[in-house]
Amino acid sequence: MKRATLILSTLLISPTLFAGGYRVSLQGQKALGMGHTGVAMAESAEVVFFNPAGMTQLENELELIAGLTLVDSTIAYQNSDTNASVKTDNPLGTPINLYISKKQSDQLSYGLGIYTPYGNTVKYEDDWAGSHLVNNITLKAIYVQPTIAYQINDTYSIGGGPTLAIGEVEFNKNLTTALVDENGDRANVTISEDGITEWGYNIGLFSKVSNDFSWGVSYRSEITMKARGGKADFENIPTSMATTYPDATFDADLVLPAELNIGFSYKTSKATTFAFELNRAYWSSYKSLDINISNGVKTINARNYQDADTFRFGVQHDHNDDLTLRAGIYFDNTPVQDGYFAPETPRNDAVGYTLGATYKVQQNLELDFSFLVLKFDEIDASYDHILQTDGSSQSFAGSYHSQAITYGFGLNYLF
């Protein structure tokens, strides 16, 4: 039983990805081109996500935006003791976004957002040094956000609405560093769950102080994704241990932290706008991941994350009536503390460099483009809380270097 507890205690380490451990902000192509600033930029229906109050500032009666981002991400790991190295072979990620904004009157607007804030795949080589922690993980999450906004006066607008989160996850790892079946195949386990749904909310305040200066605040609530009756399938178990590792189910609660966003935008000329934004993610609510296994075993995976800030800067310039150019940079601080650095989502401090453009094909049709290079600081780190059969904890350490490059495309239709 102790050995089974050891294996099961690390099954859900990887859902830190679901909580944003390896998160790339990709919720709008216009905003991404400016360092993903958007809380004080009422430029398009993307404000449904960034600050719903900004919908009242849109000029068109109806706006429809559809976007797709291609994500090419890699993680390189080197063992601290042996110098053995490995690099992930991650497939191309394809998060989407769809926004609709409708102006009902001069004061009232409503909209809908459908987007994928959490979605990633990490795939290591077979039998790598950390295969007892993770071989591969695939995450899919979709948010559906109906929103309403009201303009109080010429300066202030408010907005908000509920958020429906829909998610699924699949994760595979070897049971130990050495356990094999009679054919020499590594014993492994796959956990999976889909159709997880939970509700949250978002609210926003937008202030247009003048034609040149605006500021905004938005807040997205914490959402706890509750996995119930997920599958835990064990494979390549030696016959002598088949009763020790039967297929099972699990329950677990996964915290997606609340976020507060504050920003301003300023037009230095008719053609040029600068924006600054501060995002705070309240990761300190994520103390541990508690797992209840159907055989009665309860496990606790320590996380002890800390609140983390991201600082964003962007500039937009209207080159002419048909072409708008953008650039930005952001500094993303990790929520992971020393001793809690897990290989499935090596989420260290990062700097993002962005470019973007919008081309007006015709009066009511625009094409958006964005480009992001996200470089994570190389780090020597460890996860020091791998439970052993005698109750002690083991560490897994190494050097990590991660990077993500994204290519974004968007289509805007204006009515």
mmCIF file of C-alpha atoms in Angstrom:
data_model
loop_
_atom_site.group_PDB
_atom_site.id
_atom_site.type_symbol
_atom_site.label_atom_id
_atom_site.label_comp_id
_atom_site.label_asym_id
_atom_site.label_seq_id
_atom_site.Cartn_x
_atom_site.Cartn_y
_atom_site.Cartn_z
ATOM 1 C CA MET A 1 0.000 0.000 0.000
ATOM 2 C CA LYS A 2 2.833 2.426 0.758
ATOM 3 C CA ARG A 3 4.280 1.897 -2.703
ATOM 4 C CA ALA A 4 0.907 2.451 -4.316
ATOM 5 C CA THR A 5 0.534 5.639 -2.306
ATOM 6 C CA LEU A 6 3.928 6.810 -3.550
ATOM 7 C CA ILE A 7 2.952 6.318 -7.193
ATOM 8 C CA LEU A 8 -0.468 7.881 -6.854
ATOM 9 C CA SER A 9 0.858 10.844 -4.917
ATOM 10 C CA THR A 10 2.635 12.148 -8.031
ATOM 11 C CA LEU A 11 -0.074 11.403 -10.577
ATOM 12 C CA LEU A 12 -1.476 14.905 -10.741
ATOM 13 C CA ILE A 13 1.648 16.991 -10.311
ATOM 14 C CA SER A 14 1.220 18.088 -13.919
ATOM 15 C CA PRO A 15 -2.120 19.867 -13.638
ATOM 16 C CA THR A 16 -0.161 22.940 -12.585
ATOM 17 C CA LEU A 17 -0.209 23.401 -16.354
ATOM 18 C CA PHE A 18 -4.000 23.574 -16.163
ATOM 19 C CA ALA A 19 -3.617 26.257 -13.510
ATOM 20 C CA GLY A 20 -1.293 28.237 -15.747
ATOM 21 C CA GLY A 21 2.142 26.963 -14.775
ATOM 22 C CA TYR A 22 3.294 27.232 -18.402
ATOM 23 C CA ARG A 23 0.978 29.984 -19.573
ATOM 24 C CA VAL A 24 1.336 32.093 -22.695
ATOM 25 C CA SER A 25 -1.125 35.004 -22.933
ATOM 26 C CA LEU A 26 -2.780 34.755 -26.343
ATOM 27 C CA GLN A 27 -6.283 36.165 -25.982
ATOM 28 C CA GLY A 28 -6.187 38.718 -28.821
ATOM 29 C CA GLN A 29 -3.979 39.471 -31.825
ATOM 30 C CA LYS A 30 -4.191 43.273 -31.586
ATOM 31 C CA ALA A 31 -3.381 43.219 -27.872
ATOM 32 C CA LEU A 32 -0.628 40.634 -28.302
ATOM 33 C CA GLY A 33 1.150 42.860 -30.807
ATOM 34 C CA MET A 34 1.356 45.472 -28.026
ATOM 35 C CA GLY A 35 2.732 43.197 -25.325
ATOM 36 C CA HIS A 36 -0.754 41.809 -24.604
ATOM 37 C CA THR A 37 -1.949 45.155 -23.226
ATOM 38 C CA GLY A 38 -5.704 45.616 -23.472
ATOM 39 C CA VAL A 39 -7.352 46.752 -20.236
ATOM 40 C CA ALA A 40 -7.219 50.431 -21.308
ATOM 41 C CA MET A 41 -7.366 49.896 -25.093
ATOM 42 C CA ALA A 42 -10.914 49.991 -26.480
ATOM 43 C CA GLU A 43 -9.846 49.288 -30.061
ATOM 44 C CA SER A 44 -11.924 46.218 -30.940
ATOM 45 C CA ALA A 45 -14.174 43.463 -29.597
ATOM 46 C CA GLU A 46 -11.088 41.999 -27.882
ATOM 47 C CA VAL A 47 -12.129 44.174 -24.908
ATOM 48 C CA VAL A 48 -14.705 41.470 -24.117
ATOM 49 C CA PHE A 49 -11.772 39.595 -22.586
ATOM 50 C CA PHE A 50 -9.412 42.375 -21.515
ATOM 51 C CA ASN A 51 -11.947 44.794 -20.009
ATOM 52 C CA PRO A 52 -15.667 44.268 -20.733
ATOM 53 C CA ALA A 53 -16.470 47.871 -19.753
ATOM 54 C CA GLY A 54 -14.591 49.034 -22.855
ATOM 55 C CA MET A 55 -17.307 47.700 -25.176
ATOM 56 C CA THR A 56 -19.192 50.990 -24.749
ATOM 57 C CA GLN A 57 -16.298 52.834 -26.433
ATOM 58 C CA LEU A 58 -16.363 50.848 -29.680
ATOM 59 C CA GLU A 59 -17.419 52.826 -32.744
ATOM 60 C CA ASN A 60 -19.129 50.075 -34.734
ATOM 61 C CA GLU A 61 -22.605 48.769 -33.988
ATOM 62 C CA LEU A 62 -21.450 45.162 -34.304
ATOM 63 C CA GLU A 63 -17.940 43.683 -34.315
ATOM 64 C CA LEU A 64 -16.891 40.087 -34.871
ATOM 65 C CA ILE A 65 -13.323 38.848 -34.316
ATOM 66 C CA ALA A 66 -11.940 35.359 -34.911
ATOM 67 C CA GLY A 67 -8.317 34.495 -34.183
ATOM 68 C CA LEU A 68 -5.919 31.566 -34.275
ATOM 69 C CA THR A 69 -2.433 31.345 -32.777
ATOM 70 C CA LEU A 70 0.227 28.770 -33.628
ATOM 71 C CA VAL A 71 2.444 27.981 -30.627
ATOM 72 C CA ASP A 72 5.875 26.375 -31.042
ATOM 73 C CA SER A 73 7.272 25.645 -27.569
ATOM 74 C CA THR A 74 10.296 23.694 -26.337
ATOM 75 C CA ILE A 75 11.785 22.698 -22.993
ATOM 76 C CA ALA A 76 15.450 21.691 -22.718
ATOM 77 C CA TYR A 77 16.576 19.811 -19.594
ATOM 78 C CA GLN A 78 20.040 18.799 -18.394
ATOM 79 C CA ASN A 79 20.602 16.518 -15.407
ATOM 80 C CA SER A 80 22.686 18.174 -12.696
ATOM 81 C CA ASP A 81 24.623 14.999 -11.823
ATOM 82 C CA THR A 82 25.099 13.129 -15.117
ATOM 83 C CA ASN A 83 24.919 16.056 -17.587
ATOM 84 C CA ALA A 84 22.511 13.959 -19.661
ATOM 85 C CA SER A 85 20.211 16.231 -21.652
ATOM 86 C CA VAL A 86 16.807 15.971 -23.303
ATOM 87 C CA LYS A 87 14.568 18.263 -25.322
ATOM 88 C CA THR A 88 10.796 18.073 -25.605
ATOM 89 C CA ASP A 89 9.117 17.267 -28.911
ATOM 90 C CA ASN A 90 5.947 19.279 -28.413
ATOM 91 C CA PRO A 91 3.339 19.372 -31.192
ATOM 92 C CA LEU A 92 2.157 22.731 -32.474
ATOM 93 C CA GLY A 93 -0.393 24.389 -30.173
ATOM 94 C CA THR A 94 -3.459 26.050 -31.711
ATOM 95 C CA PRO A 95 -5.373 28.217 -29.192
ATOM 96 C CA ILE A 96 -8.312 30.163 -30.616
ATOM 97 C CA ASN A 97 -10.372 33.218 -29.755
ATOM 98 C CA LEU A 98 -13.778 34.467 -30.891
ATOM 99 C CA TYR A 99 -15.317 37.769 -29.753
ATOM 100 C CA ILE A 100 -18.614 39.450 -30.581
ATOM 101 C CA SER A 101 -19.594 42.928 -29.403
ATOM 102 C CA LYS A 102 -23.017 44.520 -30.040
ATOM 103 C CA LYS A 103 -23.919 48.148 -29.295
ATOM 104 C CA GLN A 104 -27.546 48.085 -28.175
ATOM 105 C CA SER A 105 -27.678 51.835 -27.530
ATOM 106 C CA ASP A 106 -25.338 54.739 -26.798
ATOM 107 C CA GLN A 107 -25.093 53.506 -23.203
ATOM 108 C CA LEU A 108 -25.616 49.738 -23.360
ATOM 109 C CA SER A 109 -23.475 47.084 -25.083
ATOM 110 C CA TYR A 110 -23.214 43.347 -24.768
ATOM 111 C CA GLY A 111 -20.906 40.671 -26.111
ATOM 112 C CA LEU A 112 -19.615 37.134 -26.031
ATOM 113 C CA GLY A 113 -16.101 35.725 -25.800
ATOM 114 C CA ILE A 114 -14.920 32.172 -26.501
ATOM 115 C CA TYR A 115 -11.216 31.605 -25.975
ATOM 116 C CA THR A 116 -8.591 29.127 -24.781
ATOM 117 C CA PRO A 117 -6.505 30.640 -21.968
ATOM 118 C CA TYR A 118 -5.076 27.256 -20.950
ATOM 119 C CA GLY A 119 -4.002 24.794 -23.608
ATOM 120 C CA ASN A 120 -0.664 23.120 -24.150
ATOM 121 C CA THR A 121 1.125 19.870 -24.872
ATOM 122 C CA VAL A 122 4.472 18.790 -23.403
ATOM 123 C CA LYS A 123 6.113 15.614 -24.704
ATOM 124 C CA TYR A 124 9.479 14.313 -23.463
ATOM 125 C CA GLU A 125 11.563 11.526 -24.984
ATOM 126 C CA ASP A 126 10.760 7.986 -23.836
ATOM 127 C CA ASP A 127 12.456 6.901 -20.607
ATOM 128 C CA TRP A 128 14.159 10.230 -20.002
ATOM 129 C CA ALA A 129 15.601 10.948 -16.551
ATOM 130 C CA GLY A 130 12.325 12.387 -15.260
ATOM 131 C CA SER A 131 9.965 9.849 -16.836
ATOM 132 C CA HIS A 132 8.829 8.825 -13.347
ATOM 133 C CA LEU A 133 7.442 12.373 -13.061
ATOM 134 C CA VAL A 134 6.115 12.985 -16.575
ATOM 135 C CA ASN A 135 6.306 11.536 -20.090
ATOM 136 C CA ASN A 136 3.695 13.721 -21.734
ATOM 137 C CA ILE A 137 0.704 15.876 -20.946
ATOM 138 C CA THR A 138 -2.042 17.359 -23.094
ATOM 139 C CA LEU A 139 -4.342 20.079 -21.827
ATOM 140 C CA LYS A 140 -7.400 21.613 -23.447
ATOM 141 C CA ALA A 141 -9.493 24.378 -21.888
ATOM 142 C CA ILE A 142 -12.173 26.659 -23.319
ATOM 143 C CA TYR A 143 -13.749 29.674 -21.631
ATOM 144 C CA VAL A 144 -17.199 30.958 -22.624
ATOM 145 C CA GLN A 145 -17.864 34.509 -21.410
ATOM 146 C CA PRO A 146 -21.139 36.394 -21.990
ATOM 147 C CA THR A 147 -20.708 40.054 -21.055
ATOM 148 C CA ILE A 148 -22.671 43.286 -20.678
ATOM 149 C CA ALA A 149 -21.396 46.879 -20.381
ATOM 150 C CA TYR A 150 -23.027 50.167 -19.386
ATOM 151 C CA GLN A 151 -21.752 53.708 -19.914
ATOM 152 C CA ILE A 152 -22.481 55.688 -16.735
ATOM 153 C CA ASN A 153 -21.436 59.067 -18.152
ATOM 154 C CA ASP A 154 -18.992 60.533 -20.661
ATOM 155 C CA THR A 155 -16.039 59.358 -18.545
ATOM 156 C CA TYR A 156 -16.912 56.052 -16.886
ATOM 157 C CA SER A 157 -18.215 52.680 -18.056
ATOM 158 C CA ILE A 158 -18.677 49.416 -16.176
ATOM 159 C CA GLY A 159 -18.991 45.870 -17.445
ATOM 160 C CA GLY A 160 -18.963 42.245 -16.423
ATOM 161 C CA GLY A 161 -20.541 38.843 -16.604
ATOM 162 C CA PRO A 162 -20.172 35.133 -15.823
ATOM 163 C CA THR A 163 -17.404 32.886 -17.136
ATOM 164 C CA LEU A 164 -17.896 29.201 -17.932
ATOM 165 C CA ALA A 165 -14.678 27.156 -17.910
ATOM 166 C CA ILE A 166 -14.644 23.802 -19.746
ATOM 167 C CA GLY A 167 -11.544 21.619 -19.533
ATOM 168 C CA GLU A 168 -9.930 18.239 -20.083
ATOM 169 C CA VAL A 169 -6.498 16.771 -19.410
ATOM 170 C CA GLU A 170 -4.481 13.630 -20.231
ATOM 171 C CA PHE A 171 -1.200 12.839 -18.503
ATOM 172 C CA ASN A 172 1.236 9.901 -18.691
ATOM 173 C CA LYS A 173 4.232 8.972 -16.521
ATOM 174 C CA ASN A 174 6.281 5.914 -15.649
ATOM 175 C CA LEU A 175 5.544 4.483 -12.212
ATOM 176 C CA THR A 176 9.175 4.386 -11.097
ATOM 177 C CA THR A 177 12.649 4.739 -12.557
ATOM 178 C CA ALA A 178 13.040 0.967 -13.043
ATOM 179 C CA LEU A 179 9.765 -1.030 -12.797
ATOM 180 C CA VAL A 180 9.083 -3.140 -15.931
ATOM 181 C CA ASP A 181 6.749 -5.987 -16.859
ATOM 182 C CA GLU A 182 7.735 -9.478 -18.038
ATOM 183 C CA ASN A 183 8.456 -8.122 -21.548
ATOM 184 C CA GLY A 184 10.758 -5.395 -20.286
ATOM 185 C CA ASP A 185 8.272 -2.579 -20.961
ATOM 186 C CA ARG A 186 8.226 0.290 -18.470
ATOM 187 C CA ALA A 187 5.256 0.282 -16.116
ATOM 188 C CA ASN A 188 3.284 3.500 -16.581
ATOM 189 C CA VAL A 189 0.011 5.184 -15.774
ATOM 190 C CA THR A 190 -2.258 7.501 -17.735
ATOM 191 C CA ILE A 191 -4.755 9.735 -15.996
ATOM 192 C CA SER A 192 -7.480 11.513 -17.903
ATOM 193 C CA GLU A 193 -10.620 13.509 -17.342
ATOM 194 C CA ASP A 194 -12.812 15.561 -19.654
ATOM 195 C CA GLY A 195 -15.999 17.564 -19.458
ATOM 196 C CA ILE A 196 -14.881 19.468 -16.344
ATOM 197 C CA THR A 197 -17.075 22.585 -16.037
ATOM 198 C CA GLU A 198 -17.035 25.369 -13.469
ATOM 199 C CA TRP A 199 -18.215 28.971 -13.251
ATOM 200 C CA GLY A 200 -16.483 32.229 -12.424
ATOM 201 C CA TYR A 201 -17.023 35.891 -13.220
ATOM 202 C CA ASN A 202 -15.306 38.982 -14.619
ATOM 203 C CA ILE A 203 -15.845 42.690 -14.003
ATOM 204 C CA GLY A 204 -14.287 45.851 -15.391
ATOM 205 C CA LEU A 205 -14.147 49.645 -15.148
ATOM 206 C CA PHE A 206 -13.106 51.831 -18.091
ATOM 207 C CA SER A 207 -12.403 55.561 -17.825
ATOM 208 C CA LYS A 208 -11.966 57.806 -20.855
ATOM 209 C CA VAL A 209 -10.475 60.881 -19.208
ATOM 210 C CA SER A 210 -9.915 62.662 -22.526
ATOM 211 C CA ASN A 211 -9.591 61.853 -26.205
ATOM 212 C CA ASP A 212 -5.921 61.096 -25.540
ATOM 213 C CA PHE A 213 -5.865 59.410 -22.122
ATOM 214 C CA SER A 214 -7.745 56.363 -20.815
ATOM 215 C CA TRP A 215 -7.309 53.982 -17.905
ATOM 216 C CA GLY A 216 -8.974 50.756 -16.908
ATOM 217 C CA VAL A 217 -9.252 48.047 -14.265
ATOM 218 C CA SER A 218 -10.506 44.493 -14.693
ATOM 219 C CA TYR A 219 -10.787 41.477 -12.413
ATOM 220 C CA ARG A 220 -11.281 37.793 -13.190
ATOM 221 C CA SER A 221 -12.364 35.587 -10.330
ATOM 222 C CA GLU A 222 -10.687 32.445 -9.084
ATOM 223 C CA ILE A 223 -12.112 29.246 -10.563
ATOM 224 C CA THR A 224 -11.637 25.846 -8.954
ATOM 225 C CA MET A 225 -11.838 23.050 -11.528
ATOM 226 C CA LYS A 226 -13.270 19.985 -9.808
ATOM 227 C CA ALA A 227 -12.284 16.707 -11.441
ATOM 228 C CA ARG A 228 -14.622 13.926 -10.324
ATOM 229 C CA GLY A 229 -14.303 10.270 -11.277
ATOM 230 C CA GLY A 230 -11.315 10.733 -13.566
ATOM 231 C CA LYS A 231 -9.634 7.626 -14.949
ATOM 232 C CA ALA A 232 -6.272 6.278 -13.786
ATOM 233 C CA ASP A 233 -5.189 3.473 -16.165
ATOM 234 C CA PHE A 234 -2.100 1.417 -15.303
ATOM 235 C CA GLU A 235 -0.178 -0.409 -18.068
ATOM 236 C CA ASN A 236 2.762 -2.832 -18.273
ATOM 237 C CA ILE A 237 2.384 -3.842 -14.629
ATOM 238 C CA PRO A 238 4.262 -7.069 -13.753
ATOM 239 C CA THR A 239 1.905 -9.912 -12.893
ATOM 240 C CA SER A 240 3.238 -10.132 -9.351
ATOM 241 C CA MET A 241 2.134 -6.532 -8.688
ATOM 242 C CA ALA A 242 -1.156 -6.455 -10.610
ATOM 243 C CA THR A 243 -3.221 -6.257 -7.429
ATOM 244 C CA THR A 244 -1.069 -3.396 -6.139
ATOM 245 C CA TYR A 245 -1.798 -1.162 -9.133
ATOM 246 C CA PRO A 246 -5.403 -1.758 -10.236
ATOM 247 C CA ASP A 247 -7.102 0.736 -12.525
ATOM 248 C CA ALA A 248 -8.763 3.387 -10.380
ATOM 249 C CA THR A 249 -10.590 6.705 -10.400
ATOM 250 C CA PHE A 250 -9.640 9.965 -8.758
ATOM 251 C CA ASP A 251 -11.109 13.257 -7.536
ATOM 252 C CA ALA A 252 -9.088 16.470 -7.409
ATOM 253 C CA ASP A 253 -9.618 20.223 -7.140
ATOM 254 C CA LEU A 254 -7.424 22.405 -9.358
ATOM 255 C CA VAL A 255 -7.203 26.130 -8.593
ATOM 256 C CA LEU A 256 -7.129 28.727 -11.378
ATOM 257 C CA PRO A 257 -6.164 31.932 -9.553
ATOM 258 C CA ALA A 258 -7.913 35.282 -9.601
ATOM 259 C CA GLU A 259 -6.325 38.039 -11.691
ATOM 260 C CA LEU A 260 -6.320 41.829 -11.326
ATOM 261 C CA ASN A 261 -5.369 44.038 -14.279
ATOM 262 C CA ILE A 262 -4.662 47.781 -14.141
ATOM 263 C CA GLY A 263 -3.496 49.864 -17.088
ATOM 264 C CA PHE A 264 -3.568 53.119 -19.019
ATOM 265 C CA SER A 265 -3.148 54.252 -22.609
ATOM 266 C CA TYR A 266 -2.016 57.622 -23.921
ATOM 267 C CA LYS A 267 -2.077 59.070 -27.438
ATOM 268 C CA THR A 268 1.080 61.084 -28.026
ATOM 269 C CA SER A 269 -0.253 62.040 -31.453
ATOM 270 C CA LYS A 270 -3.231 61.297 -33.657
ATOM 271 C CA ALA A 271 -1.421 58.238 -35.021
ATOM 272 C CA THR A 272 0.540 56.889 -32.025
ATOM 273 C CA THR A 273 -0.651 55.318 -28.755
ATOM 274 C CA PHE A 274 1.390 53.997 -25.840
ATOM 275 C CA ALA A 275 0.028 51.547 -23.258
ATOM 276 C CA PHE A 276 1.179 50.189 -19.901
ATOM 277 C CA GLU A 277 -0.410 47.399 -17.893
ATOM 278 C CA LEU A 278 0.150 45.562 -14.627
ATOM 279 C CA ASN A 279 -1.305 42.066 -14.210
ATOM 280 C CA ARG A 280 -1.344 40.415 -10.792
ATOM 281 C CA ALA A 281 -2.194 36.703 -10.523
ATOM 282 C CA TYR A 282 -3.164 35.603 -7.006
ATOM 283 C CA TRP A 283 -1.275 32.312 -7.046
ATOM 284 C CA SER A 284 -0.899 32.277 -3.254
ATOM 285 C CA SER A 285 -4.286 30.525 -3.115
ATOM 286 C CA TYR A 286 -2.607 27.476 -4.680
ATOM 287 C CA LYS A 287 -1.085 25.795 -1.628
ATOM 288 C CA SER A 288 -1.329 22.169 -2.711
ATOM 289 C CA LEU A 289 -3.067 19.740 -5.021
ATOM 290 C CA ASP A 290 -5.067 17.242 -2.962
ATOM 291 C CA ILE A 291 -6.048 13.988 -4.672
ATOM 292 C CA ASN A 292 -8.570 11.439 -3.450
ATOM 293 C CA ILE A 293 -8.103 8.003 -5.039
ATOM 294 C CA SER A 294 -11.017 5.570 -5.271
ATOM 295 C CA ASN A 295 -9.146 2.991 -3.159
ATOM 296 C CA GLY A 296 -9.253 5.353 -0.184
ATOM 297 C CA VAL A 297 -5.782 6.865 -0.554
ATOM 298 C CA LYS A 298 -5.555 10.645 -0.149
ATOM 299 C CA THR A 299 -2.440 12.402 -1.394
ATOM 300 C CA ILE A 300 -1.159 15.951 -1.106
ATOM 301 C CA ASN A 301 1.206 17.579 -3.619
ATOM 302 C CA ALA A 302 2.774 20.698 -2.125
ATOM 303 C CA ARG A 303 2.836 23.791 -4.347
ATOM 304 C CA ASN A 304 2.985 26.884 -2.109
ATOM 305 C CA TYR A 305 2.936 29.278 -5.055
ATOM 306 C CA GLN A 306 3.254 33.011 -4.506
ATOM 307 C CA ASP A 307 1.396 35.911 -6.112
ATOM 308 C CA ALA A 308 3.086 36.988 -9.343
ATOM 309 C CA ASP A 309 3.102 40.188 -11.405
ATOM 310 C CA THR A 310 3.487 40.795 -15.124
ATOM 311 C CA PHE A 311 4.500 44.239 -16.428
ATOM 312 C CA ARG A 312 3.442 45.039 -20.001
ATOM 313 C CA PHE A 313 4.392 47.859 -22.375
ATOM 314 C CA GLY A 314 3.106 48.456 -25.896
ATOM 315 C CA VAL A 315 2.972 50.989 -28.717
ATOM 316 C CA GLN A 316 0.608 51.291 -31.683
ATOM 317 C CA HIS A 317 1.154 53.472 -34.754
ATOM 318 C CA ASP A 318 -1.250 54.109 -37.629
ATOM 319 C CA HIS A 319 1.128 54.082 -40.585
ATOM 320 C CA ASN A 320 -1.653 55.110 -42.958
ATOM 321 C CA ASP A 321 -5.406 54.631 -43.339
ATOM 322 C CA ASP A 322 -4.981 50.934 -44.150
ATOM 323 C CA LEU A 323 -2.032 49.770 -42.035
ATOM 324 C CA THR A 324 -1.492 49.834 -38.257
ATOM 325 C CA LEU A 325 1.794 48.648 -36.727
ATOM 326 C CA ARG A 326 2.400 47.464 -33.149
ATOM 327 C CA ALA A 327 5.252 46.430 -30.858
ATOM 328 C CA GLY A 328 5.557 45.517 -27.202
ATOM 329 C CA ILE A 329 7.452 43.849 -24.409
ATOM 330 C CA TYR A 330 6.429 42.258 -21.115
ATOM 331 C CA PHE A 331 8.163 40.920 -18.031
ATOM 332 C CA ASP A 332 6.455 37.869 -16.551
ATOM 333 C CA ASN A 333 7.433 36.822 -13.015
ATOM 334 C CA THR A 334 7.086 33.186 -11.985
ATOM 335 C CA PRO A 335 4.802 32.125 -9.114
ATOM 336 C CA VAL A 336 7.003 29.070 -8.418
ATOM 337 C CA GLN A 337 9.182 29.220 -5.318
ATOM 338 C CA ASP A 338 12.519 27.482 -4.769
ATOM 339 C CA GLY A 339 12.129 23.744 -4.255
ATOM 340 C CA TYR A 340 8.803 23.509 -6.129
ATOM 341 C CA PHE A 341 10.059 23.518 -9.723
ATOM 342 C CA ALA A 342 8.453 20.559 -11.556
ATOM 343 C CA PRO A 343 9.611 19.370 -15.025
ATOM 344 C CA GLU A 344 6.209 19.163 -16.692
ATOM 345 C CA THR A 345 5.772 22.953 -16.530
ATOM 346 C CA PRO A 346 9.175 24.616 -15.954
ATOM 347 C CA ARG A 347 7.766 28.076 -15.439
ATOM 348 C CA ASN A 348 10.554 30.520 -14.615
ATOM 349 C CA ASP A 349 10.722 34.312 -15.042
ATOM 350 C CA ALA A 350 10.266 35.259 -18.691
ATOM 351 C CA VAL A 351 10.457 38.179 -21.106
ATOM 352 C CA GLY A 352 8.092 38.413 -24.069
ATOM 353 C CA TYR A 353 8.911 40.392 -27.238
ATOM 354 C CA THR A 354 5.951 41.111 -29.522
ATOM 355 C CA LEU A 355 5.144 42.572 -32.933
ATOM 356 C CA GLY A 356 1.822 43.019 -34.678
ATOM 357 C CA ALA A 357 -0.063 44.640 -37.521
ATOM 358 C CA THR A 358 -3.564 45.222 -38.836
ATOM 359 C CA TYR A 359 -4.320 45.610 -42.530
ATOM 360 C CA LYS A 360 -7.664 47.002 -43.657
ATOM 361 C CA VAL A 361 -8.741 44.943 -46.676
ATOM 362 C CA GLN A 362 -11.912 46.973 -47.112
ATOM 363 C CA GLN A 363 -14.024 49.321 -45.020
ATOM 364 C CA ASN A 364 -15.575 46.554 -42.912
ATOM 365 C CA LEU A 365 -12.874 43.865 -43.072
ATOM 366 C CA GLU A 366 -9.489 43.790 -41.294
ATOM 367 C CA LEU A 367 -6.714 41.221 -40.988
ATOM 368 C CA ASP A 368 -4.608 41.009 -37.812
ATOM 369 C CA PHE A 369 -1.135 39.530 -37.415
ATOM 370 C CA SER A 370 0.944 39.008 -34.272
ATOM 371 C CA PHE A 371 4.320 37.529 -33.400
ATOM 372 C CA LEU A 372 5.720 36.651 -29.981
ATOM 373 C CA VAL A 373 9.054 35.346 -28.743
ATOM 374 C CA LEU A 374 8.805 34.323 -25.081
ATOM 375 C CA LYS A 375 12.147 33.541 -23.474
ATOM 376 C CA PHE A 376 12.258 31.954 -20.027
ATOM 377 C CA ASP A 377 15.347 32.519 -17.898
ATOM 378 C CA GLU A 378 17.597 29.467 -17.786
ATOM 379 C CA ILE A 379 17.542 28.070 -14.273
ATOM 380 C CA ASP A 380 19.035 25.353 -12.090
ATOM 381 C CA ALA A 381 16.105 24.226 -9.980
ATOM 382 C CA SER A 382 14.500 21.278 -8.227
ATOM 383 C CA TYR A 383 11.253 19.803 -6.998
ATOM 384 C CA ASP A 384 11.964 18.618 -3.454
ATOM 385 C CA HIS A 385 8.667 16.974 -2.500
ATOM 386 C CA ILE A 386 8.561 13.574 -4.227
ATOM 387 C CA LEU A 387 7.174 11.223 -1.570
ATOM 388 C CA GLN A 388 9.129 8.022 -0.861
ATOM 389 C CA THR A 389 7.889 4.752 0.629
ATOM 390 C CA ASP A 390 9.535 5.506 3.983
ATOM 391 C CA GLY A 391 7.749 8.855 4.197
ATOM 392 C CA SER A 392 10.770 10.950 3.250
ATOM 393 C CA SER A 393 10.950 13.319 0.278
ATOM 394 C CA GLN A 394 13.216 13.013 -2.756
ATOM 395 C CA SER A 395 14.385 15.784 -5.063
ATOM 396 C CA PHE A 396 14.519 15.956 -8.848
ATOM 397 C CA ALA A 397 16.930 18.647 -9.998
ATOM 398 C CA GLY A 398 18.393 19.937 -13.217
ATOM 399 C CA SER A 399 18.907 22.847 -15.545
ATOM 400 C CA TYR A 400 15.941 24.065 -17.605
ATOM 401 C CA HIS A 401 15.768 26.340 -20.619
ATOM 402 C CA SER A 402 12.364 27.030 -22.172
ATOM 403 C CA GLN A 403 11.118 29.110 -25.075
ATOM 404 C CA ALA A 404 7.883 29.686 -26.972
ATOM 405 C CA ILE A 405 7.362 31.328 -30.357
ATOM 406 C CA THR A 406 3.861 32.171 -31.556
ATOM 407 C CA TYR A 407 2.359 33.290 -34.865
ATOM 408 C CA GLY A 408 -1.110 34.816 -34.649
ATOM 409 C CA PHE A 409 -3.760 35.518 -37.268
ATOM 410 C CA GLY A 410 -7.074 37.311 -36.851
ATOM 411 C CA LEU A 411 -10.080 38.305 -38.924
ATOM 412 C CA ASN A 412 -12.225 41.323 -37.953
ATOM 413 C CA TYR A 413 -15.622 41.956 -39.496
ATOM 414 C CA LEU A 414 -17.265 45.297 -38.714
ATOM 415 C CA PHE A 415 -20.937 46.141 -39.223
#
